[in-house]
Every structure is written in structure tokens, then in C-alpha cells.
Coordinates of C-alpha atoms and ligand atoms in Angstrom, one line a residue:
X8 CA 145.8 177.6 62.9
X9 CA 146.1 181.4 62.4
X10 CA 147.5 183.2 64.5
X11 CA 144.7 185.6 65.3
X12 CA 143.4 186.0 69.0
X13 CA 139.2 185.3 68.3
X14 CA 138.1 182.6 67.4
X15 CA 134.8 182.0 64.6
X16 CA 131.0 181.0 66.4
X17 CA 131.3 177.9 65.3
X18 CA 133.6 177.1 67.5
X19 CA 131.1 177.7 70.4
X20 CA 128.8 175.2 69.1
X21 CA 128.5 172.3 71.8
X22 CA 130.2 169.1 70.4
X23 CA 132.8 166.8 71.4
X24 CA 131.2 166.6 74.9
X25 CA 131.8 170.7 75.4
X26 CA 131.6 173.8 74.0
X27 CA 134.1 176.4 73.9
X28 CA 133.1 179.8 76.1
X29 CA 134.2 183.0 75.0
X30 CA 138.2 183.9 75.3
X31 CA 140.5 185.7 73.7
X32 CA 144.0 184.4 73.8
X33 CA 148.0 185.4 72.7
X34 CA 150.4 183.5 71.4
X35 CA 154.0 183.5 73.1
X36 CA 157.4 183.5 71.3
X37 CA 157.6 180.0 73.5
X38 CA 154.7 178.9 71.6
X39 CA 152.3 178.5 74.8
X40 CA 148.8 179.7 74.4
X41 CA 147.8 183.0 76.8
X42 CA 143.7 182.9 77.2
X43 CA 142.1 185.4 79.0
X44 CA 137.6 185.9 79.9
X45 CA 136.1 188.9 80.4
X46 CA 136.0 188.4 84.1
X47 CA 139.8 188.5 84.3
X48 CA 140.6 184.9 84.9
X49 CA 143.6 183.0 82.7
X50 CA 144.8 180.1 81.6
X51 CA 148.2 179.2 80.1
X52 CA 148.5 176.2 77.7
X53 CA 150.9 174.5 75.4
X54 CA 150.2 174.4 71.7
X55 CA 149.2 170.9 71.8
X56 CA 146.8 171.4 74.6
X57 CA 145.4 174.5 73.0
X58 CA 145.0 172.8 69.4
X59 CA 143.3 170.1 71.4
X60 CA 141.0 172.7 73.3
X61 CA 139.4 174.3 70.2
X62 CA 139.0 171.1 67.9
X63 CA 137.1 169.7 71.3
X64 CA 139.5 166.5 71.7
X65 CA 140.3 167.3 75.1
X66 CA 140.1 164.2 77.4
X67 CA 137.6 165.3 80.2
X68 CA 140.3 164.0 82.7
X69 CA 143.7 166.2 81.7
X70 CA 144.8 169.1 83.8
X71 CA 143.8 171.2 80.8
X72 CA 140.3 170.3 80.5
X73 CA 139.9 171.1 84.4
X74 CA 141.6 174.6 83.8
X75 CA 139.8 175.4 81.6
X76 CA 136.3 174.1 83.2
X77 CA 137.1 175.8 86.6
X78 CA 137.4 179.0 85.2
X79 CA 134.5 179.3 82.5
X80 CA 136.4 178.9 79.6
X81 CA 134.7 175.6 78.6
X82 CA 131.4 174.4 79.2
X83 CA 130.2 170.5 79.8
X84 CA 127.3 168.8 80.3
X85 CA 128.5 168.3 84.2
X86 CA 125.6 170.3 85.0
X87 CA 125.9 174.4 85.8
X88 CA 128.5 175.5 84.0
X89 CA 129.1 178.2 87.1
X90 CA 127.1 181.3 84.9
X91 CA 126.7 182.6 89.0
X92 CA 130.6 182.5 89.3
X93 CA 131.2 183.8 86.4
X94 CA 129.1 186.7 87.1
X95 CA 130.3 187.2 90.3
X96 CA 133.6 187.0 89.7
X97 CA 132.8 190.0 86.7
X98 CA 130.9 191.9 89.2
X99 CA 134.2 191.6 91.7
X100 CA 136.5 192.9 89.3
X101 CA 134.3 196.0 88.3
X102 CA 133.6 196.5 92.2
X103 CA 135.6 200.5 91.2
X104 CA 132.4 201.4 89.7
X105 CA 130.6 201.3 93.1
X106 CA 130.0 205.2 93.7
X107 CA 131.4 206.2 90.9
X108 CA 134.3 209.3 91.0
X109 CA 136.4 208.6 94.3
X110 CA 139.4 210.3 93.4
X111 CA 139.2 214.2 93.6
X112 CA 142.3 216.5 92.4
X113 CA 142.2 219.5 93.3
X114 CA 144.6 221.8 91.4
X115 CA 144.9 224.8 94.2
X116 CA 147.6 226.7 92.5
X117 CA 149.6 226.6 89.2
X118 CA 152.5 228.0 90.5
X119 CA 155.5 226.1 91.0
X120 CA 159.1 226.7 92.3
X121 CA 160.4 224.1 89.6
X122 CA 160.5 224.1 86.3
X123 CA 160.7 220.1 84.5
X124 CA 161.5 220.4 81.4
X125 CA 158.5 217.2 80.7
X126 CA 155.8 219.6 83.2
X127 CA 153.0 218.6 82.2
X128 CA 151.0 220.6 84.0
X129 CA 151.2 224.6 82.0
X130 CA 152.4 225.6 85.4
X131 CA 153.2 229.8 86.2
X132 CA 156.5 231.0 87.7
X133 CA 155.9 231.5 91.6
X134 CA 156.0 235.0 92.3
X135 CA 153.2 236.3 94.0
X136 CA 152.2 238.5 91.3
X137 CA 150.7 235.3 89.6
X138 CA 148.0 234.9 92.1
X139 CA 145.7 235.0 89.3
X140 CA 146.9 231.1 88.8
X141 CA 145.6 230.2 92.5
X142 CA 142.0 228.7 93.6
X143 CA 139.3 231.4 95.2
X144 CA 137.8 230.5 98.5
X145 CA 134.2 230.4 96.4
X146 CA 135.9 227.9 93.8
X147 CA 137.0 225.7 96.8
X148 CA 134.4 225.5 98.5
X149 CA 132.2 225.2 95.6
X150 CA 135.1 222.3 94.7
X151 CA 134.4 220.9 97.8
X152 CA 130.3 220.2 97.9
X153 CA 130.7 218.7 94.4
X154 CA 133.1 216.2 96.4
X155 CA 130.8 215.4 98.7
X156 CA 127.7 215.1 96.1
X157 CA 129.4 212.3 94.9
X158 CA 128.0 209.1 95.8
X159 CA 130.8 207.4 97.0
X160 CA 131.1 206.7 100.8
X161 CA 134.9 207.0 100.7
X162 CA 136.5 209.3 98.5
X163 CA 140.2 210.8 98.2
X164 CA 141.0 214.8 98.5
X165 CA 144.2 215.1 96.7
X166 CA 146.4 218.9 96.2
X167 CA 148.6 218.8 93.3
X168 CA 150.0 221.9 91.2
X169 CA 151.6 223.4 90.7
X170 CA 152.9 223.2 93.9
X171 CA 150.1 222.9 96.3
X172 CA 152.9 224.4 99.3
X173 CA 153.0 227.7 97.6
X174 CA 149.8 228.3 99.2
X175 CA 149.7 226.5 102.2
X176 CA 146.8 228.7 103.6
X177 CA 144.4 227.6 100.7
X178 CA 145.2 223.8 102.3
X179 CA 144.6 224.5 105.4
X180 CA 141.1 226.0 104.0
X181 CA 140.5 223.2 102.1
X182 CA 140.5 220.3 105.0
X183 CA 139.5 222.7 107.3
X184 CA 136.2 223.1 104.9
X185 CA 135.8 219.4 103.7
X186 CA 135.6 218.4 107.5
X187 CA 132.9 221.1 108.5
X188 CA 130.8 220.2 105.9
X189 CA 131.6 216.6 106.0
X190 CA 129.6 216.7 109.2
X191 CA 126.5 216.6 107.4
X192 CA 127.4 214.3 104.9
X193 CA 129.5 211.5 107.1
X194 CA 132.5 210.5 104.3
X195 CA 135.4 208.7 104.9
X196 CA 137.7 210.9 103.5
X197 CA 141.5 210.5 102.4
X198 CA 144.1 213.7 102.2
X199 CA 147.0 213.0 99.4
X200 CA 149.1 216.2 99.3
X201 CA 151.4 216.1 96.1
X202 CA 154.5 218.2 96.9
X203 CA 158.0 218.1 95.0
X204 CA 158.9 218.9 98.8
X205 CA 161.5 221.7 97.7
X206 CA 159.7 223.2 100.5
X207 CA 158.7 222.1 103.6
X208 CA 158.5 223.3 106.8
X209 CA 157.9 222.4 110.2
X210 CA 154.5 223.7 110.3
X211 CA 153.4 221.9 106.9
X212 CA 154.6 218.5 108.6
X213 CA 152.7 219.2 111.9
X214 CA 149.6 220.1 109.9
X215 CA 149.9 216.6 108.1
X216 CA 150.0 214.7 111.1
X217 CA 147.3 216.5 112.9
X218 CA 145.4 216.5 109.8
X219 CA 145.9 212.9 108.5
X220 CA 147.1 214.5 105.4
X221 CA 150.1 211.8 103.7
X222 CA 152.4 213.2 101.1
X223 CA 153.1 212.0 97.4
X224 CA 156.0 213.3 95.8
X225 CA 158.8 212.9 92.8
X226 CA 162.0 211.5 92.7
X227 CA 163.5 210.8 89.8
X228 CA 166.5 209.2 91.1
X229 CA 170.3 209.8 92.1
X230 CA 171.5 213.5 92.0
X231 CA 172.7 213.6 88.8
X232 CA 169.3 212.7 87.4
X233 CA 167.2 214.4 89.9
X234 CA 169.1 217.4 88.8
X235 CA 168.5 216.9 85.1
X236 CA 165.1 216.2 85.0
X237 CA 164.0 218.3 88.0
X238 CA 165.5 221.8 88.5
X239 CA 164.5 224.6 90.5
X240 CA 162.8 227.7 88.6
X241 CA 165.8 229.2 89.4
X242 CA 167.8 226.8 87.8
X243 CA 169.5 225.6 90.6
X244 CA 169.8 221.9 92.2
X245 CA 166.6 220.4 93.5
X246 CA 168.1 216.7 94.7
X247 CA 169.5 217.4 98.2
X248 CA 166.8 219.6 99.8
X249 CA 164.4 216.8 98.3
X250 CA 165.6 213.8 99.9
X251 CA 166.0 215.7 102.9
X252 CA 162.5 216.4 103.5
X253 CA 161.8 213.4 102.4
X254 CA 163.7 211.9 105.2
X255 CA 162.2 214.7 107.9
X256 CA 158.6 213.9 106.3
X257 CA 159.7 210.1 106.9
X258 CA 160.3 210.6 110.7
X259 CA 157.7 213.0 111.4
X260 CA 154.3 211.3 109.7
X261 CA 156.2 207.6 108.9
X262 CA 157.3 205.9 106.1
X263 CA 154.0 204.6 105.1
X264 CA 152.7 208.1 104.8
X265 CA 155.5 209.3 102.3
X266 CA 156.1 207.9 98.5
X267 CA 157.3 208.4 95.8
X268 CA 156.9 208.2 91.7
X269 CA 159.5 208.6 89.4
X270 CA 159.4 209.9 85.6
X271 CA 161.9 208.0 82.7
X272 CA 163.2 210.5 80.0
X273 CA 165.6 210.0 77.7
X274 CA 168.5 210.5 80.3
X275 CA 167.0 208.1 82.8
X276 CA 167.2 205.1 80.7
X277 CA 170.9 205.1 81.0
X278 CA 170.2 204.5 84.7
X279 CA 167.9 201.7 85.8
X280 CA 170.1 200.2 88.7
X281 CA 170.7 203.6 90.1
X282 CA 167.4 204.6 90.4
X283 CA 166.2 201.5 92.1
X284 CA 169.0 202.4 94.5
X285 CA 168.3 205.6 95.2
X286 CA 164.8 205.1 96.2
X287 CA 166.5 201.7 98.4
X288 CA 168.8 204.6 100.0
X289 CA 166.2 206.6 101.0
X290 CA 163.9 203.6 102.5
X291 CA 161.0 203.4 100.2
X292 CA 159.1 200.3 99.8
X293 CA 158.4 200.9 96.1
X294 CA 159.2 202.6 93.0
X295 CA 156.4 203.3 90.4
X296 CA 158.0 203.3 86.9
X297 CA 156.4 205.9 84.7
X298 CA 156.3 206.8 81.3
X299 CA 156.8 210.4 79.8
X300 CA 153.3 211.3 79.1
X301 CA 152.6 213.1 75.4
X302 CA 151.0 216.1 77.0
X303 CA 151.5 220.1 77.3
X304 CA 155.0 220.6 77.9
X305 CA 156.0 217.0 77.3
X306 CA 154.9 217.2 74.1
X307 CA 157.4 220.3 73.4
X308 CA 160.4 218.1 74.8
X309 CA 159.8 215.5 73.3
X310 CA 162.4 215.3 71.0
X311 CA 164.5 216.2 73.7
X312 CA 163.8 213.9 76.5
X313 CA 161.2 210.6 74.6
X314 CA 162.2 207.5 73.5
X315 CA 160.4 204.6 71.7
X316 CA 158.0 201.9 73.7
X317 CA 160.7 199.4 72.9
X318 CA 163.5 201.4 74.2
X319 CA 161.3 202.2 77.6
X320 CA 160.4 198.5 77.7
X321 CA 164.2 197.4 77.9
X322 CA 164.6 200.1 80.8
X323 CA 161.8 198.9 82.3
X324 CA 163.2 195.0 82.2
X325 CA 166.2 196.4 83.6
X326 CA 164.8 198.2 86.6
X327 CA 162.8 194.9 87.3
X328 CA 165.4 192.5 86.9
X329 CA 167.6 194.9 89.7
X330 CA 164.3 194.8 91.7
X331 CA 163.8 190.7 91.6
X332 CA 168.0 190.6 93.0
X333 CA 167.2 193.1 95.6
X334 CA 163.9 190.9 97.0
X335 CA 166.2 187.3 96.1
X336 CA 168.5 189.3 98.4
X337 CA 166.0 189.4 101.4
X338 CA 165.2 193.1 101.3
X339 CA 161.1 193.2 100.0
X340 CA 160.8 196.1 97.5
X341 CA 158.5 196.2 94.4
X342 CA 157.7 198.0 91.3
X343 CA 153.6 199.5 91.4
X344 CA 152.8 199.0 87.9
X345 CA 154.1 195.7 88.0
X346 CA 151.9 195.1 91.1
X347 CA 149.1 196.3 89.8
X348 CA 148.8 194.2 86.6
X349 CA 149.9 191.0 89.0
X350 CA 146.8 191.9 91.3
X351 CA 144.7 192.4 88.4
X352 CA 145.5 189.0 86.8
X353 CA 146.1 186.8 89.8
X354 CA 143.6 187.7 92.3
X355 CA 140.0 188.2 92.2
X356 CA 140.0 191.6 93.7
X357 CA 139.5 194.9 91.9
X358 CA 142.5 197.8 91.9
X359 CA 141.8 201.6 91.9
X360 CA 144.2 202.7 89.7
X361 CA 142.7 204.8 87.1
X362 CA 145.2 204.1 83.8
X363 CA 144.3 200.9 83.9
X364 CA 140.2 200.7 84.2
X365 CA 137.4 199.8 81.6
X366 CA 135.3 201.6 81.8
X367 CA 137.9 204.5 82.1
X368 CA 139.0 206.0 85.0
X369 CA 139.0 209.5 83.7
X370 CA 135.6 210.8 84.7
X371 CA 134.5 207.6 86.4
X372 CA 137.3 207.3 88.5
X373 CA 138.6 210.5 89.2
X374 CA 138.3 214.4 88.3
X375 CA 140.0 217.3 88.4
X376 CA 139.2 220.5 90.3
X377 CA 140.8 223.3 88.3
X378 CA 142.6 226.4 90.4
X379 CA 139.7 228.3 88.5
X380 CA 136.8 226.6 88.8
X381 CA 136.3 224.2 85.5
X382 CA 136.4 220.6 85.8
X383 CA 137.5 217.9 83.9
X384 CA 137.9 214.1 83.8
X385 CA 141.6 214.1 83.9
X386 CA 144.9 216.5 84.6
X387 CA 145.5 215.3 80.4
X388 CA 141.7 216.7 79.7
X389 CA 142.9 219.5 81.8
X390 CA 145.8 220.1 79.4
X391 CA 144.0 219.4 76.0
X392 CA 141.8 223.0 77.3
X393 CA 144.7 224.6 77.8
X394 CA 145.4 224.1 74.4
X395 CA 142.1 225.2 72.9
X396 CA 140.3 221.9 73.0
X397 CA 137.8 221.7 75.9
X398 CA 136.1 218.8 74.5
X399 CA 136.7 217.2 78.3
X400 CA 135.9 220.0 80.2
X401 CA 132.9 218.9 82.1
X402 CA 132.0 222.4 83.0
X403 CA 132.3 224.8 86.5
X404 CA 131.7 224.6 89.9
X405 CA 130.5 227.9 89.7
X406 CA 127.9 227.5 86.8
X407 CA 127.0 224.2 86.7
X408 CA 124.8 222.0 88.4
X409 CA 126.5 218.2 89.4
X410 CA 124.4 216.4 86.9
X411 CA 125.0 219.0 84.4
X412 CA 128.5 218.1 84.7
X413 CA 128.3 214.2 85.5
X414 CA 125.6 213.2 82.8
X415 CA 126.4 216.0 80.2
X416 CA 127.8 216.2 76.9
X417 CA 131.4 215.9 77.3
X418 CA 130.9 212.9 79.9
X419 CA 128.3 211.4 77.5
X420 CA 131.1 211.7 74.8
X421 CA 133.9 210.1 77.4
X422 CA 131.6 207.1 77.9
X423 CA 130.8 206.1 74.1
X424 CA 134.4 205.3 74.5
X425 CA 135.3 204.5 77.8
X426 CA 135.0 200.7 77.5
X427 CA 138.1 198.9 76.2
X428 CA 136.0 195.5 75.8
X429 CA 133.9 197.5 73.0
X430 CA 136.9 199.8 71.5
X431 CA 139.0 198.3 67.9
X432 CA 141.6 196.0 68.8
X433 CA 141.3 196.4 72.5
X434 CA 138.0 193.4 72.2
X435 CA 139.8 190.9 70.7
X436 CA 143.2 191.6 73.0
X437 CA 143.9 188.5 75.5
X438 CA 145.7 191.6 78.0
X439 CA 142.0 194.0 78.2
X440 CA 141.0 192.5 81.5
X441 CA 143.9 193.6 83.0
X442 CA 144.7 196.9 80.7
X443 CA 142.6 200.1 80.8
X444 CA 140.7 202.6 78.3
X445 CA 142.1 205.7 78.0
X446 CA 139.6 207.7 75.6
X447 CA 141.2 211.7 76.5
X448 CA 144.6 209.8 74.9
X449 CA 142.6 208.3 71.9
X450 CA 141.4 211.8 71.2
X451 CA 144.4 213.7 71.4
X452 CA 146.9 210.9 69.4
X453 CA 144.2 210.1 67.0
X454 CA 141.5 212.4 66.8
X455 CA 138.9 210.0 67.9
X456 CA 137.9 209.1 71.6
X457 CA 137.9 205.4 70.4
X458 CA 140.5 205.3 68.5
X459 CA 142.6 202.4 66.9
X460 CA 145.2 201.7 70.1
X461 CA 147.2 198.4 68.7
X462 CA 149.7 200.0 66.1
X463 CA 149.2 203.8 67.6
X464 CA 152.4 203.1 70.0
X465 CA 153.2 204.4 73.4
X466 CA 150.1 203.2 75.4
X467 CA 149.1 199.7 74.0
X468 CA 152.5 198.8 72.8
X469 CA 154.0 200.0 76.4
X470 CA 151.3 198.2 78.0
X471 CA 150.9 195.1 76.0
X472 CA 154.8 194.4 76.2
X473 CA 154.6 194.9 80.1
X474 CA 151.8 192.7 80.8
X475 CA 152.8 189.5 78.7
X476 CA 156.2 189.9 80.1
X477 CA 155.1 189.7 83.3
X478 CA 153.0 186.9 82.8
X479 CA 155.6 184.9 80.9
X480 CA 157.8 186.0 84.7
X481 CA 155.0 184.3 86.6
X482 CA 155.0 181.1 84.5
X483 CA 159.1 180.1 84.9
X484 CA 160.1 177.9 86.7
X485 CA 161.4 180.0 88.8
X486 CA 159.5 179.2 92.9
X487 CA 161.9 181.9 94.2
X488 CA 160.7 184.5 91.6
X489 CA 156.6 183.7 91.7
X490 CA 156.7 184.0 95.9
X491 CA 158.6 187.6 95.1
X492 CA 155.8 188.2 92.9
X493 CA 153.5 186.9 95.5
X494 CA 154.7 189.0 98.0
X495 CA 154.2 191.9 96.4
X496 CA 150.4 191.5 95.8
X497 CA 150.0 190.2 99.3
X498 CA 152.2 193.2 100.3
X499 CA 154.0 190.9 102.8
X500 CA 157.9 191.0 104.1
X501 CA 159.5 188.8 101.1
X502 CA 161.3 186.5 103.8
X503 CA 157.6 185.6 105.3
X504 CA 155.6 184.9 101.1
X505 CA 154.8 181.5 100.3
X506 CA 153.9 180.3 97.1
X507 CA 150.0 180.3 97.3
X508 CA 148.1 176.6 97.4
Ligands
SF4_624 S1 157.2 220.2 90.2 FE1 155.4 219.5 89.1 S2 154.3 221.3 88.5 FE2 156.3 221.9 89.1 S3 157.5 222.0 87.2 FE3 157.8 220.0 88.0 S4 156.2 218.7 87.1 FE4 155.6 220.8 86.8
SF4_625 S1 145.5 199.0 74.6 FE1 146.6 197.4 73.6 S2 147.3 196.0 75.3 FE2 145.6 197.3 76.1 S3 143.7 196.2 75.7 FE3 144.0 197.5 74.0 S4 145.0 196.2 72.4 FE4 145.3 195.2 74.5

């Protein structure tokens, strides 16, 4: 058989006592069979078995057959063939869509005290002379009703910059606000405040705690690194006063209410065990490996600070194989992404994590509340503007109505593309259940919104690479590995995961 991942019509005829349902599979290197359905179930087979499968000479009574029966991927004349599972199994794993946009950034300042050489985010030098870069009351509060238009009963308020601490006062405002007229509207609301913590004072952590307000920031690992990638404006060293707030935002508001993501250049690579460490040193529960992204700045430094998918892949492998020796080691600490994609592929439930959504979590998922009033689907939409492409911009709080900005052009746009079941090469892919669309990157790699994403690099090859390995990790041998991996979908103390029925 070719090794292609669809297979012809005929093959869906019923004979030999079943007929095939529709898959899309992956070969290993090992030569087992990866098959996926839309509604995220999957099934690993041997060659054999999976030669067997699609000629329909699978005995009724092997393991296979039963695999594959359970979860839709063949159907017999046993009677329903479980089209009301199926569905509801579909209609679990799209359960995001419910309310549509949940997460809301709001981007209070662009000011910032640092100055990454991979910013992403066009951010202005700090001095108060740039208040020209910082929300008006009327664009918050505008910022804020569109929030609560949205139909979601639960939805996330979330600062980021800049640095949202350079104008603590317009924070204050902001929850103050949401929760006065949040009266009226009854929300559950979150507060995500997304600080590089190279500031933070004692009032800031009081008003978190009263406020329910938990903290996200960045720590790129030991000092040297942190340094690198991470300097003040200034120039000077960021790492120390960092991971000393962290550790005061740690006592005052609890470990659960601090984390932390990371971002891999060039220099990081060198240093997968040492970053794991770090963020072991300063008691976090996680590390979230990220990518450089191929925005704004980034883009610039590229040459300075990016690496190939393959060379991030190895780096990643690294960091995971230090990870799987610190949980064999009795200490429970995980990687997010690799969470994410596990959750995704070996439980029913849905995740909210907006890279990795069909339809796209750009506009769907979340939006962004610019410091001067425009919105857009993403912070990457956000940058492509700055640039003199608003293509994404969804228009302004201050001249737009909410369904001029929900159901208008540039949404209508996003969605012809949003769906990576319907976009080239992502349909036939045995990894799209548990993958995402990313139109905004489409557009701005290859000029189209839909794009061509197998062969483009960086996204599919990133994510395709991450998500078979980790499949191939679930299906060792290895008991001790799968209940690590366990525990970290359960989110349970290592020493306590069993290996589910
Ligand atoms: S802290 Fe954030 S906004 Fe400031 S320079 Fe670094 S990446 Fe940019
Ligand atoms: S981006 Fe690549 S890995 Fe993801 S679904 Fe599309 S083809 Fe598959």
C-alpha cells in the first residue's frame, strides 16, 4: 500500500462483514499504523492488522476489530454503529465554542521597562513622556462592555503589555470597572495579570489578593539565559529581581496563582536541563516550552536568535526527557504543551488553549483589546497592523458596534479559514484533532489565510513532530512513563497516578 494518509471511497463500501468509517492515519518509522476520527479518538495498529483492516479480513473476534468498532472507525452489521456517540463525543471536544470569545487581552500600556531582543509586541521605552502608548479611561471602559457583551458566562480579563505594572492605576480601573458593571450582567470572571515582575511592589501583591487577580509571567531560565534573552531597557540584569518577586508573589497570593512560560532562542537550546532546573528551583509545577514566534521584532532577530523546527524539536526532546527523570524521581512536574496534546488525545474533554483549536482560537477564542481602542483576533493580528496590514483588525471600541466587529469582514475572512479539518494538508493529517488552525500565521508566512501548512515549516512541522512523538511516548512499554503521562493530564502528585483501567 501507499503510503498516503486517505484512503479511496471504495474502501467505505460495506463488504467483508464491515465497512471502513472515515480516518485518517500516519505511518511510524516502527511501521505501526496511527489512525485518528474527527472526534479525536485513536487507534494504534501494527502493519499486519492495518493491512487486514482496510482489505476487510479482520476476524470479528481480534483485539483490532474491537478497537476499532468501539471507537467508530469500523462499522458492522451488530446493529447501531454508535452515530449518537460519535456525535457526542464531536460535540465534547468542540464544547470551546460554547459562548464563543472567553479570553479577553487587554493591552493597557505598550510601555515596557525591558527590552527582548524577540518582543514581539512593538513595545515604547517607559518614560512617561510615552503616555500616548497607554489605554484612555473611555477606551477601557468601552473595552470592558464589549467583554461583557460577549456571550460567554465565564470569561478571562487578562493585562499584558507592555508592561501592564507601568500603570498600575489603569488596573485598578479596570477590575474596579469590570466588577461595577458586572453587577448587571452576573459573569464569572477570571483576572490574569501578565507581568515580567521587574517590578513589583507590596501594594500590586495586596491588590492581587484582594482582587483575585493571579499573575503570569516569563522566565527564561538560569541567569545567564534570563540575562541574554531578557534585559532591562536599561541594559542591565533582569534575572535576580525576577525570581525574587516571583518567590514574594509565591508567598503572598500561593504558588498556584503564579506561573510561568519560557521562550527558546537560539542561546536556549544549549540549555535544556538547566532550564527545567531553574523553574524546579523556584517551585513551579510546570514549564511551557515555547517557540520563537515569526512576528514584529522576532522577525528582525531572527537571524540572530531562530533555529530550524528540527533543531527546536531536539531541544524540546531534551527538556522532556530531563522532565520524565525528574517525575521517575518522585517530584511531579510537567511540560504544558505536552499536556495539552496528551489531554487532547487521551481524554474526551475539550482544552482552552487557543494555538491549538479548529475552528481557530484567534477571534473565536480570544481577542485583543488594543491600548488605543482597535481590536483584533490575536496579539500576531495586532502585530501584522502595526506593520500596515490590518487585514485582522476587527475594528474599535469606540466606533463600532459588537456585531460590526464579531460578524464583519475581517472575522468573516478569519473564518473561511479557521477550520483545519477543511484547510490543504491539515484534512487528510492523522494529528488535526489534536492540532489547531492558525489562519493570521497562514496569512502572514504565505499570503493566504488558508494557506498550504505541511512543507511551510515552523508551525506544522513543529507541531506534527511533537505530537507523534508523544504518541509514540505513550505507546512504549514503558508503565512507569504512561502513569507520568497520566499524572499529568489528571494533574495528580506523580507518587499517587495509576495507569487508567
Ligand atoms: S517584557 Fe514583554 S513587552 Fe517588554 S520587551 Fe520583553 S517581551 Fe516585550
Ligand atoms: S498543521 Fe500540520 S500537523 Fe497540524 S493538522 Fe495541519 S498538517 Fe497536521
Amino acid at each position: 500500500m501507499a503510503n498516503t494518509n486517505f484512503l479511496p471511497l471504495s474502501e467505505f463500501e460495506p463488504t467483508g462483514g464491515y465497512s471502513l468509517m472515515p480516518i485518517r492515519f500516519q505511518r511510524w518509522p516502527n511501521g505501526r499504523i496511527f489512525i485518528s476520527n474527527s472526534a479525536g479518538e485513536y487507534f494504534v495498529l501494527s502493519g499486519d492488522d492495518f493491512s487486514k483492516f482496510v482489505k476487510k479480513t479482520l476476524p470479528a473476534t481480534s483485539p483490532a476489530y474491537m478497537g476499532l468498532l468501539a471507537r467508530q472507525m469500523l462499522r458492522d452489521g451488530s446493529g447501531d454503529w454508535g452515530s449518537d456517540i460519535y456525535a457526542s463525543k464531536w460535540f465534547t471536544k468542540k464544547s470551546f465554542l460554547d459562548g464563543f470569545t472567553k479570553l479577553h487581552i487587554f493591552v493597557t500600556t505598550l510601555r515596557c521597562n525591558q527590552s527582548c531582543p524577540y518582543c514581539q509586541v512593538s513595545r515604547q521605552g517607559e518614560v512617561a513622556g510615552c503616555g500616548g502608548f497607554d489605554m484612555s479611561p473611555a477606551v477601557l471602559e468601552r473595552s470592558i462592555r464589549f467583554m461583557l457583551a460577549s456571550p460567554s458566562d465565564r470569561v478571562t480579563m487578562e493585562f499584558q503589555g507592555g508592561e501592564p505594572l507601568l500603570r498600575f492605576d489603569l488596573l485598578q480601573e479596570a477590575v474596579r470597572k469590570a466588577k461595577e458593571l458586572n453587577e448587571k450582567v452576573g459573569k464569572h470572571i477570571d483576572y490574569v495579570l501578565c507581568s515580567n515582575l521587574a517590578i513589583l511592589e507590596d501594594r500590586h501583591l495586596e491588590w492581587c489578593r484582594t482582587e483575585g487577580v493571579i499573575i503570569s509571567t516569563s522566565l527564561d531560565g538560569p541567569e545567564y539565559l534570563h540575562n541574554k534573552n531578557r534585559p532591562m531597557s536599561n541594559g542591565r540584569p533582569s534575572h535576580e529581581t525576577v525570581t525574587r518577586n516571583i518567590r514574594r508573589a509565591q508567598e503572598a497570593l500561593g504558588k498556584h496563582a503564579v506561573s510561568a512560560l519560557m521562550t527558546t532562542t537560539r542561546e536556549s537550546l544549549k540549555y535544556p536541563t538547566e532550564i527545567v532546573d531553574e523553574y524546579l528551583r523556584m517551585d513551579m509545577g510546570s514549564v511551557f516550552i515555547r517557540e520563537l514566534n515569526p512576528y514584529g521584532f522576532a522577525v528582525k532577530s531572527a537571524t540572530a536568535l531562530g533555529y530550524s523546527s528540527d533543531e527546536f524539536f531536539r531541544f524540546y526532546k531534551r527538556v522532556l526527557d530531563r522532565i520524565v527523570e525528574i517525575n521517575k524521581a518522585g517530584r511531579t512536574f510537567s511540560e504544558s504543551f505536552a499536556s495539552i496534546v496528551l489531554t487532547k488525545a487521551l481524554t474526551p474533554w475539550t482544552v482552552g488553549f487557543v494555538d491549538l483549536q479548529s475552528p481557530a482560537g484567534a477571534g473565536f477564542g480570544v481577542c485583543v483589546y488594543n491600548y488605543d481602542g482597535d481590536i483584533y483576533v490575536s496579539d500576531e493580528a495586532r502585530m501584522l497592523a502595526e506593520t500596515g496590514d490590518p487585514t485582522f483588525r476587527l475594528g474599535s471600541v469606540l466606533e463600532d458596534s459588537y456585531d460590526a466587529i464579531f460578524f464583519g469582514e475581517s472575522m468573516q475572512t478569519l473564518a473561511a479559514s479557521a477550520c483545519s479539518e477543511a484547510l490543504p494538508g491539515c484534512s487528510d493529517c492523522a494529528y488535526q484533532p489534536y492540532c489547531g488552525a492558525d489562519p493570521v500565521r497562514n496569512y502572514r508566512t504565505q499570503g493566504d489565510p488558508a494557506g498550504i501548512r505541511p512543507g511551510a515549516g515552523g508551525f506544522c512541522r513543529r507541531n506534527k513532530q511533537i505530537i507523534e512523538y508523544l504518541m509514540q511516548l505513550v505507546h512504549t512499554a514503558d508503565d512507569d512513563l504512561t502513569r507520568i503521562l497520566w499524572a499529568w493530564i489528571c494533574q495528580e502528585d506523580v507518587n499517587a497516578a495509576k495507569l487508567p483501567a
